mmCIF file of C-alpha atoms in Angstrom:
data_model
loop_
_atom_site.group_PDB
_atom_site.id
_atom_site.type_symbol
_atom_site.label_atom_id
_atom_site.label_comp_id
_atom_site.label_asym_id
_atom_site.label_seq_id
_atom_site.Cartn_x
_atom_site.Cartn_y
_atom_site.Cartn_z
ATOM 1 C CA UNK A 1 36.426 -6.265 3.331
ATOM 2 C CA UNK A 2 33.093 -5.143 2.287
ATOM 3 C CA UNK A 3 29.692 -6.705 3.556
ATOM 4 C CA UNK A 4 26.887 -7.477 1.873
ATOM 5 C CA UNK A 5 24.663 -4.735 3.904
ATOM 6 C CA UNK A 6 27.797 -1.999 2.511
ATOM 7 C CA UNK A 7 27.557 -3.057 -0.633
ATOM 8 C CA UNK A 8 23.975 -2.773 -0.946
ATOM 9 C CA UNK A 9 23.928 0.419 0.765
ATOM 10 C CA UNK A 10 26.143 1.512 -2.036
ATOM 11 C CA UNK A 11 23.762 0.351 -4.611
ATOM 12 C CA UNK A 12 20.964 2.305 -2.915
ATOM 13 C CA UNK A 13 23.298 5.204 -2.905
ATOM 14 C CA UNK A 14 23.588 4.900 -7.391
ATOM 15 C CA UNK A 15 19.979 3.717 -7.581
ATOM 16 C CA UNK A 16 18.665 6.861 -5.836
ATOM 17 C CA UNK A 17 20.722 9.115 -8.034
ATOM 18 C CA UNK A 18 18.715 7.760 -10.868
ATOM 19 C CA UNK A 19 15.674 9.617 -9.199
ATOM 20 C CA UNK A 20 15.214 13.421 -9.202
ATOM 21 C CA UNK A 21 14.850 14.595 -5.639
ATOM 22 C CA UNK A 22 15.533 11.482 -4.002
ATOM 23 C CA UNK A 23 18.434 11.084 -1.900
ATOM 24 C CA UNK A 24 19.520 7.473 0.204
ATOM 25 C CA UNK A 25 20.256 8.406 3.783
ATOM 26 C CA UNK A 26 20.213 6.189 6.816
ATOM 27 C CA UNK A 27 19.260 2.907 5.226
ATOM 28 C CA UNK A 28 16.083 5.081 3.367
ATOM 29 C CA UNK A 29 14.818 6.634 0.029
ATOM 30 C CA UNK A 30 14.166 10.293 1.070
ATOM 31 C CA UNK A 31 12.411 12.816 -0.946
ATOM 32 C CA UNK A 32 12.505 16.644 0.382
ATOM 33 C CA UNK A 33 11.501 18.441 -2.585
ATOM 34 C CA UNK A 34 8.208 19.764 -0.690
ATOM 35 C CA UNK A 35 8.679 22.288 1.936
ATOM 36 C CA UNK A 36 6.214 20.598 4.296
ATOM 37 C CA UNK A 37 5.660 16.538 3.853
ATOM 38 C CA UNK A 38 9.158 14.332 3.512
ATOM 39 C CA UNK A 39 8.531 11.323 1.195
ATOM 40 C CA UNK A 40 9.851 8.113 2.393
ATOM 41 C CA UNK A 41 10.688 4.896 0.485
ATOM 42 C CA UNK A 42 11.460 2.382 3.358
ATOM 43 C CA UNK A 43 13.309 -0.846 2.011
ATOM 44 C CA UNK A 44 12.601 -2.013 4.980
ATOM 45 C CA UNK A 45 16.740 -3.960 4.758
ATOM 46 C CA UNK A 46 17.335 -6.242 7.466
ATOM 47 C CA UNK A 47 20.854 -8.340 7.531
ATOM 48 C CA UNK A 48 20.862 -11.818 9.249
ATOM 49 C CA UNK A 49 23.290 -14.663 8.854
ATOM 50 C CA UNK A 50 24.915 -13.550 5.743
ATOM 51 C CA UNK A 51 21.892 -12.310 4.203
ATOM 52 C CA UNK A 52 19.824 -9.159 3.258
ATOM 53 C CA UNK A 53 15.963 -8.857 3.962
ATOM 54 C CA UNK A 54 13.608 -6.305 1.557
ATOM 55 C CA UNK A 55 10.661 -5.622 2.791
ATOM 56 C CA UNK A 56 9.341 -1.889 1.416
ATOM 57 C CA UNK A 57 6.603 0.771 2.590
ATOM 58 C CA UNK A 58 5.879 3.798 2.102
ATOM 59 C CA UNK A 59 5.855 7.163 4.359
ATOM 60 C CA UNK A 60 5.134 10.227 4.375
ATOM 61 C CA UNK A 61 6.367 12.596 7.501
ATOM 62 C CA UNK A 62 4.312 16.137 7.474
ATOM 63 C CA UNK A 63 6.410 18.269 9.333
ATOM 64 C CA UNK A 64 3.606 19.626 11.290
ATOM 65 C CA UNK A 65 2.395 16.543 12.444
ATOM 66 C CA UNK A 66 5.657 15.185 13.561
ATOM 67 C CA UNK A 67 6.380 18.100 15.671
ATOM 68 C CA UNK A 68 2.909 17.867 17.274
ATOM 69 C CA UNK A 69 3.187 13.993 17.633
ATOM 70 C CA UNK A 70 6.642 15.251 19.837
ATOM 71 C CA UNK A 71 4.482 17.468 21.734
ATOM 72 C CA UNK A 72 1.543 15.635 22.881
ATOM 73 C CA UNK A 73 2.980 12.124 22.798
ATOM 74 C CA UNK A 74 6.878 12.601 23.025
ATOM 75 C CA UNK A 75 7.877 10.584 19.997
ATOM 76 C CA UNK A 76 7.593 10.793 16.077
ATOM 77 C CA UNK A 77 4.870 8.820 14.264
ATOM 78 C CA UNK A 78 4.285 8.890 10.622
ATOM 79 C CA UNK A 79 2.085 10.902 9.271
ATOM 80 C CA UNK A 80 1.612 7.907 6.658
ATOM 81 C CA UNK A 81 3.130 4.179 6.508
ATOM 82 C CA UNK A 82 1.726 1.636 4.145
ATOM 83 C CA UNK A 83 3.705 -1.566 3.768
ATOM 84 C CA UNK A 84 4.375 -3.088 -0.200
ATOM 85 C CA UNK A 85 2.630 -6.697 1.578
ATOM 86 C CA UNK A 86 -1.022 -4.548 2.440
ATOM 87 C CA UNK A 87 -0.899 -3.214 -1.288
ATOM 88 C CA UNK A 88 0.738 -5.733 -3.844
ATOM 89 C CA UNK A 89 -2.099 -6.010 -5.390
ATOM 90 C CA UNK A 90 -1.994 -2.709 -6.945
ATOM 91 C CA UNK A 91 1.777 -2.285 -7.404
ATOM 92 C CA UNK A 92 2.749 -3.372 -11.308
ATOM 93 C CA UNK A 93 6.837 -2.709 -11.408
ATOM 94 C CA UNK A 94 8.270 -5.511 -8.637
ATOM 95 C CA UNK A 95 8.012 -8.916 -9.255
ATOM 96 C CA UNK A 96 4.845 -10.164 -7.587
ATOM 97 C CA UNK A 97 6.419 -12.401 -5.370
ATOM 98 C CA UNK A 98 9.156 -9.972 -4.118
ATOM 99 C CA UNK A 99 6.661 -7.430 -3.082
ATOM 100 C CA UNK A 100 5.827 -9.559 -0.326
ATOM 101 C CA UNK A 101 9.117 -10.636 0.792
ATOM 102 C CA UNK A 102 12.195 -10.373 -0.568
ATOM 103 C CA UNK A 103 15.966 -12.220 0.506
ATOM 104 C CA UNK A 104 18.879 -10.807 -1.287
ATOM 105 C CA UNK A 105 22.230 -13.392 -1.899
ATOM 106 C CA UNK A 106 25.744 -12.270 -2.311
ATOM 107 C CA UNK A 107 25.404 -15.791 -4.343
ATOM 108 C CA UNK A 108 21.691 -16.978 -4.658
ATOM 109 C CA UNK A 109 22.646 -19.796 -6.794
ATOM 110 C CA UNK A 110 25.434 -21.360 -3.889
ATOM 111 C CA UNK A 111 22.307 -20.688 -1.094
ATOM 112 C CA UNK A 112 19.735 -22.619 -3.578
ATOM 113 C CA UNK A 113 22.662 -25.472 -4.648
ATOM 114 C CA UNK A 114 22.776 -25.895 -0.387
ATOM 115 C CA UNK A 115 18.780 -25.768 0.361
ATOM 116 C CA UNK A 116 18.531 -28.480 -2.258
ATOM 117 C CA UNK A 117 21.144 -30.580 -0.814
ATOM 118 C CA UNK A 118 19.855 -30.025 2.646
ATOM 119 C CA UNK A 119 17.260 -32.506 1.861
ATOM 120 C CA UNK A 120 14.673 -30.527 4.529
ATOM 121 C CA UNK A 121 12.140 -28.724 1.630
ATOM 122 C CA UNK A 122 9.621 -29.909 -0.523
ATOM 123 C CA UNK A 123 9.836 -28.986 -4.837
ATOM 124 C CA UNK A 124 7.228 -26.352 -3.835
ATOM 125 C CA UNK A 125 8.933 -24.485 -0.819
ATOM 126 C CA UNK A 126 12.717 -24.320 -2.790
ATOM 127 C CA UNK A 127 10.078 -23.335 -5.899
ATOM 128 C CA UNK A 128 9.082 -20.034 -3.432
ATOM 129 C CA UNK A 129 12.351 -19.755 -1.861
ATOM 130 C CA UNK A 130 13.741 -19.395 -5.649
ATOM 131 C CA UNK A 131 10.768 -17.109 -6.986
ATOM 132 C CA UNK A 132 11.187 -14.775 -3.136
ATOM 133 C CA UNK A 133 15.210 -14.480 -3.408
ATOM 134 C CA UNK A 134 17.655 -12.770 -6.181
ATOM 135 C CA UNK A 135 21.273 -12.313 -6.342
ATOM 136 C CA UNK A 136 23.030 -9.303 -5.211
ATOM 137 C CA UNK A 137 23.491 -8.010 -9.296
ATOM 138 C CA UNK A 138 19.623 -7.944 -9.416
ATOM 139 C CA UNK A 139 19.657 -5.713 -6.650
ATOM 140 C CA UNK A 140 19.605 -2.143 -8.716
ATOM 141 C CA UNK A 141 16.825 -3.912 -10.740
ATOM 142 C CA UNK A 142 14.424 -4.664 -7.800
ATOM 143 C CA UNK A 143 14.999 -1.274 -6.273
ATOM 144 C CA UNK A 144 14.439 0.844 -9.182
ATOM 145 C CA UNK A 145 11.277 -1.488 -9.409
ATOM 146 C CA UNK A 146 10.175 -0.779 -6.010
ATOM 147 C CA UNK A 147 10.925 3.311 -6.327
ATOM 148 C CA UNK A 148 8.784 3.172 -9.257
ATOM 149 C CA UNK A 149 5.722 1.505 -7.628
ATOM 150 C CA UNK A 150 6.555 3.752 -4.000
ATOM 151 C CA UNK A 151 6.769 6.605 -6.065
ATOM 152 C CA UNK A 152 3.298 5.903 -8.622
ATOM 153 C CA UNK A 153 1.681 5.056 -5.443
ATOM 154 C CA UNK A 154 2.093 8.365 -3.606
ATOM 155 C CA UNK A 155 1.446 10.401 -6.306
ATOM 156 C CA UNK A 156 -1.849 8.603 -7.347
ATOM 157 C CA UNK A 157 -3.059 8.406 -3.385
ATOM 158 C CA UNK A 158 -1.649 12.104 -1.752
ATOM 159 C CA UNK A 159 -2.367 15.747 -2.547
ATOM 160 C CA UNK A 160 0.840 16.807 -1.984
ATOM 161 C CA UNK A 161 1.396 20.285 -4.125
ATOM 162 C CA UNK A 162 -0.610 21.676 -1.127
ATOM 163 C CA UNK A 163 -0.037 20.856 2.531
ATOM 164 C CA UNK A 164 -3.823 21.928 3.749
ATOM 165 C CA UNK A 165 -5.107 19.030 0.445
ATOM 166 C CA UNK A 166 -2.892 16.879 2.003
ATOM 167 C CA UNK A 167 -3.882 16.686 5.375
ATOM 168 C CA UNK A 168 -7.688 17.054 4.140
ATOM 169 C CA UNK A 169 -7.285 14.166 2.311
ATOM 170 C CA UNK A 170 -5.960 11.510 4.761
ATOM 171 C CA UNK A 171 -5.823 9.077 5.351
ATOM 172 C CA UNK A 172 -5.025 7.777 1.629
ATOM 173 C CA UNK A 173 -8.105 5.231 0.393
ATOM 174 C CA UNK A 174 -7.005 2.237 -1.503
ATOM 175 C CA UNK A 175 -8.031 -1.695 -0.972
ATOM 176 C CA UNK A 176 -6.205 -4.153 0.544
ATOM 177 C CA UNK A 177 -4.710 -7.489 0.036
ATOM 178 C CA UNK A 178 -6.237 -11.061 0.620
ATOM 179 C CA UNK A 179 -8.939 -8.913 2.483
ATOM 180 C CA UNK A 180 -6.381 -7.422 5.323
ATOM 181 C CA UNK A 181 -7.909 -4.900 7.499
ATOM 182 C CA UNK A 182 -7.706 -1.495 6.297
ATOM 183 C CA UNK A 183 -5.887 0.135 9.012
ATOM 184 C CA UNK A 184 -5.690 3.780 8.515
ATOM 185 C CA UNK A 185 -7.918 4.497 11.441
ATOM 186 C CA UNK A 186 -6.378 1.863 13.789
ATOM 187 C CA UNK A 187 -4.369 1.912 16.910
ATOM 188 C CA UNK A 188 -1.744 4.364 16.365
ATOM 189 C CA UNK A 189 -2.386 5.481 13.058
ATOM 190 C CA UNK A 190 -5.819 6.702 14.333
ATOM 191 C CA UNK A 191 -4.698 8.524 17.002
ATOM 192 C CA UNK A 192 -2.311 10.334 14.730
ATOM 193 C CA UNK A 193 -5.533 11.462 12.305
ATOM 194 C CA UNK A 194 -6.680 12.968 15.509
ATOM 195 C CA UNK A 195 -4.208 14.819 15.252
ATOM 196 C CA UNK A 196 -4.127 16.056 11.692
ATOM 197 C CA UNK A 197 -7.989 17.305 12.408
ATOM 198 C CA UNK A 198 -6.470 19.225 15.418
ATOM 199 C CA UNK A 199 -3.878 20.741 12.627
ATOM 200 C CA UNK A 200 -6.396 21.721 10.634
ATOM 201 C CA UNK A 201 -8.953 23.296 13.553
ATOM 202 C CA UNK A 202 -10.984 19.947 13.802
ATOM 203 C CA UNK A 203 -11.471 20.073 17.724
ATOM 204 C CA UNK A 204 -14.652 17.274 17.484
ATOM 205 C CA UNK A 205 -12.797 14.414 15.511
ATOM 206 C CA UNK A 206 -11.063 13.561 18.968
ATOM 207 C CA UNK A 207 -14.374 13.422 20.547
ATOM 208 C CA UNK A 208 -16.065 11.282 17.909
ATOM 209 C CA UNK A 209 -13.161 8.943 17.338
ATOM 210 C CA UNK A 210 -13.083 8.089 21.213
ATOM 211 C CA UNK A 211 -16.724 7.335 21.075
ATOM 212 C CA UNK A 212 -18.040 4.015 21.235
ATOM 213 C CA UNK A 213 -20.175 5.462 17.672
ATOM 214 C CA UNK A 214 -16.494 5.251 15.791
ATOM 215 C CA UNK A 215 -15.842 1.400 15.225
ATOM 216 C CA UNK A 216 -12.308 0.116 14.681
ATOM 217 C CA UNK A 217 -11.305 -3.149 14.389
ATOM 218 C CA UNK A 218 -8.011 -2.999 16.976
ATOM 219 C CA UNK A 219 -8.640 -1.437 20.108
ATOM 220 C CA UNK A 220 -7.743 2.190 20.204
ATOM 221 C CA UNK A 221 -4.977 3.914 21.956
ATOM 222 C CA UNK A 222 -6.914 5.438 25.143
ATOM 223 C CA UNK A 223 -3.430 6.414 26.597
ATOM 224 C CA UNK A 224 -2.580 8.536 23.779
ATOM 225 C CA UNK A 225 -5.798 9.794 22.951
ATOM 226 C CA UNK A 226 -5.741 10.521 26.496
ATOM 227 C CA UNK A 227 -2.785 12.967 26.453
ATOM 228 C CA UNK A 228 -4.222 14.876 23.459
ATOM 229 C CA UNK A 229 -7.822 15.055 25.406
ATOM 230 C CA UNK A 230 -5.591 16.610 28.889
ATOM 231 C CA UNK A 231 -4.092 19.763 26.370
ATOM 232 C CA UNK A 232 -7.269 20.478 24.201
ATOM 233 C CA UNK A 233 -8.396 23.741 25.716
ATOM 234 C CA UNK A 234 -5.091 24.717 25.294
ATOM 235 C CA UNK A 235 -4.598 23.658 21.543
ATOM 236 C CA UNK A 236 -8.081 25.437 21.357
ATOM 237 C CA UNK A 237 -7.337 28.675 22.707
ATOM 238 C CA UNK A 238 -4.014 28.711 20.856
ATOM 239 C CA UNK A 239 -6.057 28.134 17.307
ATOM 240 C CA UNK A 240 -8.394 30.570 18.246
ATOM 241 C CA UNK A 241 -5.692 33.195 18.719
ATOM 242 C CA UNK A 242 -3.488 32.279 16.157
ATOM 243 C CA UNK A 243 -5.002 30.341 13.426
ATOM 244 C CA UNK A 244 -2.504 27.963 13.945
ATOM 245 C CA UNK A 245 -1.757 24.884 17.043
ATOM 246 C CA UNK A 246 1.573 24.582 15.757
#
């Protein structure tokens, strides 16, 4: 008997054939057409009770970085991750209230007929609940939406036809939502711009982004910043006789 996570797994898997390049694989929209950066689509799916949770962002793994990120730190970060919720704003193809959160029915009009009955909501919460949820044949409909704004996203915010533009221009500038912090530069995501600089023979970023001069809203990683600081004169000496740390 199917479930309603493999049967919208098999919906990913027709959606993404609609989209040159793209492939689904392990519950994500992949893109390898460039030799050094994957492009990821992240649904974000989550199943609980019966039900199936969308909530997207977008990533981008540079190969580069993710191999240094094993080095230094001993686990894979993302280059780039920017959930749909921190840019809705600016996303035109998904329905505006599914870009924030999204539950997907087998039936949506059974689950609605039962919250009503339930007698526990207000008109205005079943109103959301209604405008946040679709049925399962929507499905292909949302997710060719949300490749569409993914996909118009990363090619108006990343260089990507050359890998040196693209780490040169991170991290991607765009405005936020209801005034949420832009994060690029925050907690883990700055410690991995440290170490794009690095990549591209930027030895001083580390040193200014650990000073008290470089203001972030979150506190920043010390631990890993630490790490990188400990194998500098070694990622130095290595540029220096290579042109390359990695």
């Amino acid at each position: 008997m199917e479930t309603l996570k493999t049967k919208i797994y098999e919906i990913c898997q027709d959606v993404a054939m609609e989209f040159p390049g793209w492939k689904f694989s392990a519950g994500k929209f992949k893109n390898n057409s460039s030799k050094h950066t994957e492009l990821v689509i992240d649904p974000g799916l989550t199943f609980d009770r019966g039900f199936g949770h969308l909530q997207p962002r977008i990533v981008l793994d540079n190969k580069r970085v993710t191999k240094l990120c094993k080095q230094l730190l001993g686990e894979a970060i993302p280059t780039a991750a920017i959930s749909f919720q921190v840019i809705a704003h600016l996303l035109t193809a998904m329905p505006e209230p599914l870009r924030l959160s999204c539950l997907v029915c087998d039936d949506k009009a059974q689950y609605m007929a039962a919250i009503r009955r339930s007698n526990r909501f207000s008109e205005n919460v079943i109103e959301g609940l209604n405008a946040r949820s679709i049925d399962l044949k929507n499905v292909p409909t949302v997710l060719i939406a949300m490749l569409n704004d993914g996909i118009s996203f990363i090619e108006n915010h990343y260089q990507l036809v050359d890998e040196e533009k693209l780490l040169k221009n991170l991290p991607a500038v765009y405005t936020t939502r209801n005034e949420i912090p832009y994060d690029e530069m925050e907690r883990q995501k700055g410690v991995v711009m440290c170490i794009v600089h690095i990549i591209l023979g930027d030895f001083d970023f580390l040193r200014r982004y650990r000073s008290e001069d470089f203001k972030t809203v979150f506190p920043k990683r010390v631990r890993e910043l630490e790490k990188i600081v400990a194998v500098l004169p070694d990622l130095k000496a290595r540029f220096a006789e290579t042109g390359s740390v990695i």
